[in-house]
mmCIF file of C-alpha atoms in Angstrom:
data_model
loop_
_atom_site.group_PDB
_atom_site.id
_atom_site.type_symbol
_atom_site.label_atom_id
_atom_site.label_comp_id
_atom_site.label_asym_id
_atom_site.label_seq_id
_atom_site.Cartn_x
_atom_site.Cartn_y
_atom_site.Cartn_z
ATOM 1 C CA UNK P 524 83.816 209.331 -228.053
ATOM 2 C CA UNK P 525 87.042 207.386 -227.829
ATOM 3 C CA UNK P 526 88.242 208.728 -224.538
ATOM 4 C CA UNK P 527 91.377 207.333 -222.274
ATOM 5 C CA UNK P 528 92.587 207.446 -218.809
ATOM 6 C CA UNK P 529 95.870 208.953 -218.315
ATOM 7 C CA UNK P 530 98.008 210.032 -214.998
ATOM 8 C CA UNK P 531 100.055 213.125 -215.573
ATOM 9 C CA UNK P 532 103.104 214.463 -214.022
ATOM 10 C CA UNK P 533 103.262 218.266 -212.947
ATOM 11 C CA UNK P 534 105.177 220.235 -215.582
ATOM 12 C CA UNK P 535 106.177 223.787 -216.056
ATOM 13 C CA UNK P 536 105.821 225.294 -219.286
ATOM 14 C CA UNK P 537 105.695 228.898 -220.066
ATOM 15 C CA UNK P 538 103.100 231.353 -221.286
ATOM 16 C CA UNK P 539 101.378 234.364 -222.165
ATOM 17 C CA UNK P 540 98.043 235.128 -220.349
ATOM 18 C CA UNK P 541 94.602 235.547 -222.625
ATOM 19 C CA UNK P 542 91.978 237.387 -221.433
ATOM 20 C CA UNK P 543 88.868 237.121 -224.178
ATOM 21 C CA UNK P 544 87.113 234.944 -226.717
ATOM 22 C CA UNK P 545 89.298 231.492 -226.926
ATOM 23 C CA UNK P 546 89.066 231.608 -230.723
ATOM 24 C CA UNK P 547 90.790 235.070 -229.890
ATOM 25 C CA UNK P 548 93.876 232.808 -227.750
ATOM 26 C CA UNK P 549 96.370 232.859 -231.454
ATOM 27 C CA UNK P 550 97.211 236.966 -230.703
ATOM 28 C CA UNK P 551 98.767 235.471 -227.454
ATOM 29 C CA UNK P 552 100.417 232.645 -228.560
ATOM 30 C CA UNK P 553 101.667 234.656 -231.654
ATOM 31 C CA UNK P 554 103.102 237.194 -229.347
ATOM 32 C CA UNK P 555 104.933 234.262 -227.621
ATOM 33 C CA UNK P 556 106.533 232.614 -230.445
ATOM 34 C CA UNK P 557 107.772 235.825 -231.730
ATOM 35 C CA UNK P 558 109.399 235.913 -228.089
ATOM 36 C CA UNK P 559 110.703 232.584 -228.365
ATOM 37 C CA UNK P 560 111.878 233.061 -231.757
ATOM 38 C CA UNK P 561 113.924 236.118 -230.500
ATOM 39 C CA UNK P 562 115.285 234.181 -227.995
ATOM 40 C CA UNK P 563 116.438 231.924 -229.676
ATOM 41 C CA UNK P 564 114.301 229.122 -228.365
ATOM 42 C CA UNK P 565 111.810 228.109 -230.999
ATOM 43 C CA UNK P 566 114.542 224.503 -231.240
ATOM 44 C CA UNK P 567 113.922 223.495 -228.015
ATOM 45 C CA UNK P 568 110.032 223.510 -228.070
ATOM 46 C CA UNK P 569 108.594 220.566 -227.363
ATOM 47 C CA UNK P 570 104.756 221.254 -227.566
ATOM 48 C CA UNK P 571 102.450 224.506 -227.793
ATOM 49 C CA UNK P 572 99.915 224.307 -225.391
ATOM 50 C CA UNK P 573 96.359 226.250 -224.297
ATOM 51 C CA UNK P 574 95.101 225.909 -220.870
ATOM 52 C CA UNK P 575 91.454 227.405 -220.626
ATOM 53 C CA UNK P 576 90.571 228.022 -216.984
ATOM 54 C CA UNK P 577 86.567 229.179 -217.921
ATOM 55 C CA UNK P 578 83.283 227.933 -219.214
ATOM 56 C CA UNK P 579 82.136 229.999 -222.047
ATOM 57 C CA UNK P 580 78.660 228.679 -221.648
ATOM 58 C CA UNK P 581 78.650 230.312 -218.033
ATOM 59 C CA UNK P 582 81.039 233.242 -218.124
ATOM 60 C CA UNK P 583 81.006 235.803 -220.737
ATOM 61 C CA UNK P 584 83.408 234.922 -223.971
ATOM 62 C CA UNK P 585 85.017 238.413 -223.168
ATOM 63 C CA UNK P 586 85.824 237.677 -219.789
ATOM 64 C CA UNK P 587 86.968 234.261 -220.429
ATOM 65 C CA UNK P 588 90.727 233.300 -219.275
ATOM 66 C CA UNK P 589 93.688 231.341 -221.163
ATOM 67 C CA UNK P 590 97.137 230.474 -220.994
ATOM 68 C CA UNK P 591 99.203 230.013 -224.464
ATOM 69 C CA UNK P 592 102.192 228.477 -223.479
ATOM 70 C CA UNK P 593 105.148 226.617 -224.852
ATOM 71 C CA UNK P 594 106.645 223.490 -223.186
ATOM 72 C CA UNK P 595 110.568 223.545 -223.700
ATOM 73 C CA UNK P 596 112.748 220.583 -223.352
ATOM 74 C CA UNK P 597 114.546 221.813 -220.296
ATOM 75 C CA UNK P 598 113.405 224.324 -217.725
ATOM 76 C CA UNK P 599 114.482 227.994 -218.491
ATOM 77 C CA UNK P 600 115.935 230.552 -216.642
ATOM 78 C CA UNK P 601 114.656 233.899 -215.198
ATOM 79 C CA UNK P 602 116.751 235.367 -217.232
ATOM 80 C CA UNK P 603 115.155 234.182 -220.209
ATOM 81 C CA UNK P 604 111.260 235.145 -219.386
ATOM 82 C CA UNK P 605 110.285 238.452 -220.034
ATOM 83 C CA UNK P 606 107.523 241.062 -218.538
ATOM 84 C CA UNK P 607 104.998 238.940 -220.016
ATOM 85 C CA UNK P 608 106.182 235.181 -220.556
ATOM 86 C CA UNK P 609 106.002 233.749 -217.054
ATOM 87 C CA UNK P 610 106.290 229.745 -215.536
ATOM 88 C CA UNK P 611 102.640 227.603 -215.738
ATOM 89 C CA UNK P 612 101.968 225.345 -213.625
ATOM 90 C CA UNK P 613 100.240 222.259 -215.405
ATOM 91 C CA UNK P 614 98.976 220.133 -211.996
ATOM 92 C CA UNK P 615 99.641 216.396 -212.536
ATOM 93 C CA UNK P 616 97.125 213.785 -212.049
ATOM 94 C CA UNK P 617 94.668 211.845 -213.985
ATOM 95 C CA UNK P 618 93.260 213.316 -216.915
ATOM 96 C CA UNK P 619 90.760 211.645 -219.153
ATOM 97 C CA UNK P 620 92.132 212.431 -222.732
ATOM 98 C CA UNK P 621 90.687 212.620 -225.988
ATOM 99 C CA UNK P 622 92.893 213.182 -229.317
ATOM 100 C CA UNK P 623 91.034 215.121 -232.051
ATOM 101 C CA UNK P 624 92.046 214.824 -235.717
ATOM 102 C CA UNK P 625 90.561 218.373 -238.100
ATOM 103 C CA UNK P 626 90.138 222.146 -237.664
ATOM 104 C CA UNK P 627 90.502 223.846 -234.314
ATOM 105 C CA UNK P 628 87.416 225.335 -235.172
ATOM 106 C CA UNK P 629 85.573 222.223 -234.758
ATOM 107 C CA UNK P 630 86.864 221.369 -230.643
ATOM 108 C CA UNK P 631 83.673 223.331 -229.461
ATOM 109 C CA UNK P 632 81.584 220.372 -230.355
ATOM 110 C CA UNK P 633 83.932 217.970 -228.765
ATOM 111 C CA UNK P 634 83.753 219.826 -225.255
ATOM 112 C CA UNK P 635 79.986 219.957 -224.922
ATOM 113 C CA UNK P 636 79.945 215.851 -225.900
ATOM 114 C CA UNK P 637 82.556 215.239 -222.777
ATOM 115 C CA UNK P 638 80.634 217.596 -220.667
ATOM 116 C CA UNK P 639 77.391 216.601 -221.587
ATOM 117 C CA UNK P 640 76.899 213.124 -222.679
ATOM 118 C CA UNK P 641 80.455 211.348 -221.780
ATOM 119 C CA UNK P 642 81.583 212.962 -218.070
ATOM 120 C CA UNK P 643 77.823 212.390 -216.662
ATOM 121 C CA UNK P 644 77.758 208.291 -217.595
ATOM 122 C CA UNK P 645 81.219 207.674 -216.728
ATOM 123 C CA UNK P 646 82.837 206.633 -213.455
ATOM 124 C CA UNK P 647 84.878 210.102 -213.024
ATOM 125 C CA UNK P 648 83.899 213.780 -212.058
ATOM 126 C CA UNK P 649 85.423 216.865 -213.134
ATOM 127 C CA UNK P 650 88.171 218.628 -210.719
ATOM 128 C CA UNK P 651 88.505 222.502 -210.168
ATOM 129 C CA UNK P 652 92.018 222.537 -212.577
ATOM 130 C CA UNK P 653 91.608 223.541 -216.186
ATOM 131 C CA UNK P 654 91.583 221.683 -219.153
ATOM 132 C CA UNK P 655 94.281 222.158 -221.600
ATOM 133 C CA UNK P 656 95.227 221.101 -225.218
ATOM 134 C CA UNK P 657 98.226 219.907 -226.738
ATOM 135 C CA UNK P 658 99.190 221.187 -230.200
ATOM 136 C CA UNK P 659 100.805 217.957 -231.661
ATOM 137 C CA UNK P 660 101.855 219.314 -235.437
ATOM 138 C CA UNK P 661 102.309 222.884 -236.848
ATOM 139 C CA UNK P 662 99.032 224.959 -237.714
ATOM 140 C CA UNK P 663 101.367 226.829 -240.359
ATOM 141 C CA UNK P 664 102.420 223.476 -242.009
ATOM 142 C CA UNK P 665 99.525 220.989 -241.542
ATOM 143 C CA UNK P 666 96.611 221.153 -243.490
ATOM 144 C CA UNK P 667 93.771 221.751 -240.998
ATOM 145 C CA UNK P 668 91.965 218.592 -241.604
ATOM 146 C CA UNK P 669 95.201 217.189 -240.687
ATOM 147 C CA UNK P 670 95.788 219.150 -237.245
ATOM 148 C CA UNK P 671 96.031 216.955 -234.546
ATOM 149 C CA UNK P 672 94.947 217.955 -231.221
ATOM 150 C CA UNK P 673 95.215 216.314 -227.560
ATOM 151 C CA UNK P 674 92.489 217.607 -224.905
ATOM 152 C CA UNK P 675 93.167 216.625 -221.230
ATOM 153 C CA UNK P 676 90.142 216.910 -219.254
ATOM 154 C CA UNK P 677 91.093 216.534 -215.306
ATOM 155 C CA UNK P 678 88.857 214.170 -213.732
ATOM 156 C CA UNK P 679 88.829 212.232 -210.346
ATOM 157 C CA UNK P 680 87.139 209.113 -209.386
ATOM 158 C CA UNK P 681 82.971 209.135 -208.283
#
């Protein structure tokens, strides 16, 4: 597992909240592109992003939370939220990342080798923020062996 060491700024991006199966997370960020699109704002996105704030090996799949959320190339206005698009906080700080090339439906395996075999012989713990991924092509224009995936795993020193 080809894994690197990374320090993070705090952003703000904006999303939609999930509440459900994380395979389940495309209803919410569908629902926030078609906002962004009638906005006006699907030119200024700079990356579509997931943040996953559960373990669906502890808590129920149904019961699991998610952010999908769009990072925009300047901060937007009040204005331009709505009742359910609202700011995210993405906490800075170091983040051990790993970049996944193929299907979406293959990142399960890639979580359980961090948290299982990488994380416990490495020099870093896990923190309390969620993980999140970073959508670096278009699912509706890249073939998914092709898809190209950043996970940031926050971590802090031993």
């Amino acid at each position: 597992m080809n894994i690197t060491i990374e320090n993070r700024e705090t952003v703000t991006v904006y999303g939609i909240s999930h509440c459900g199966p994380y395979p389940e997370i495309y209803k919410a960020f569908n629902a926030l592109w078609d906002w962004a699109l009638a906005e006006d704002l699907t030119t200024q996105v700079k990356s579509a992003i997931a943040i996953y704030h559960d373990n669906p090996n502890v808590k129920a799949p149904a019961q699991c939370r998610s952010d999908a959320c769009l990072q925009f190339e300047h901060p937007l206005s009040d204005q331009q939220l709505s009742e359910i698009v609202r700011p995210v906080m993405i906490t800075g700080g170091c983040y051990a990342t790993y970049r996944h090339i193929g299907p979406y439906s293959a990142l399960e395996p890639v979580y359980n080798e961090f948290y299982h075999h990488w994380l416990p012989t490495s020099d870093f713990q896990k923190t309390s923020q969620p993980s999140f991924e970073v959508y670096r092509n278009n699912p509706m224009e890249t073939p998914e062996e092709q898809l190209i995936t950043d996970i940031y795993f926050p971590v802090t020193g031993k």
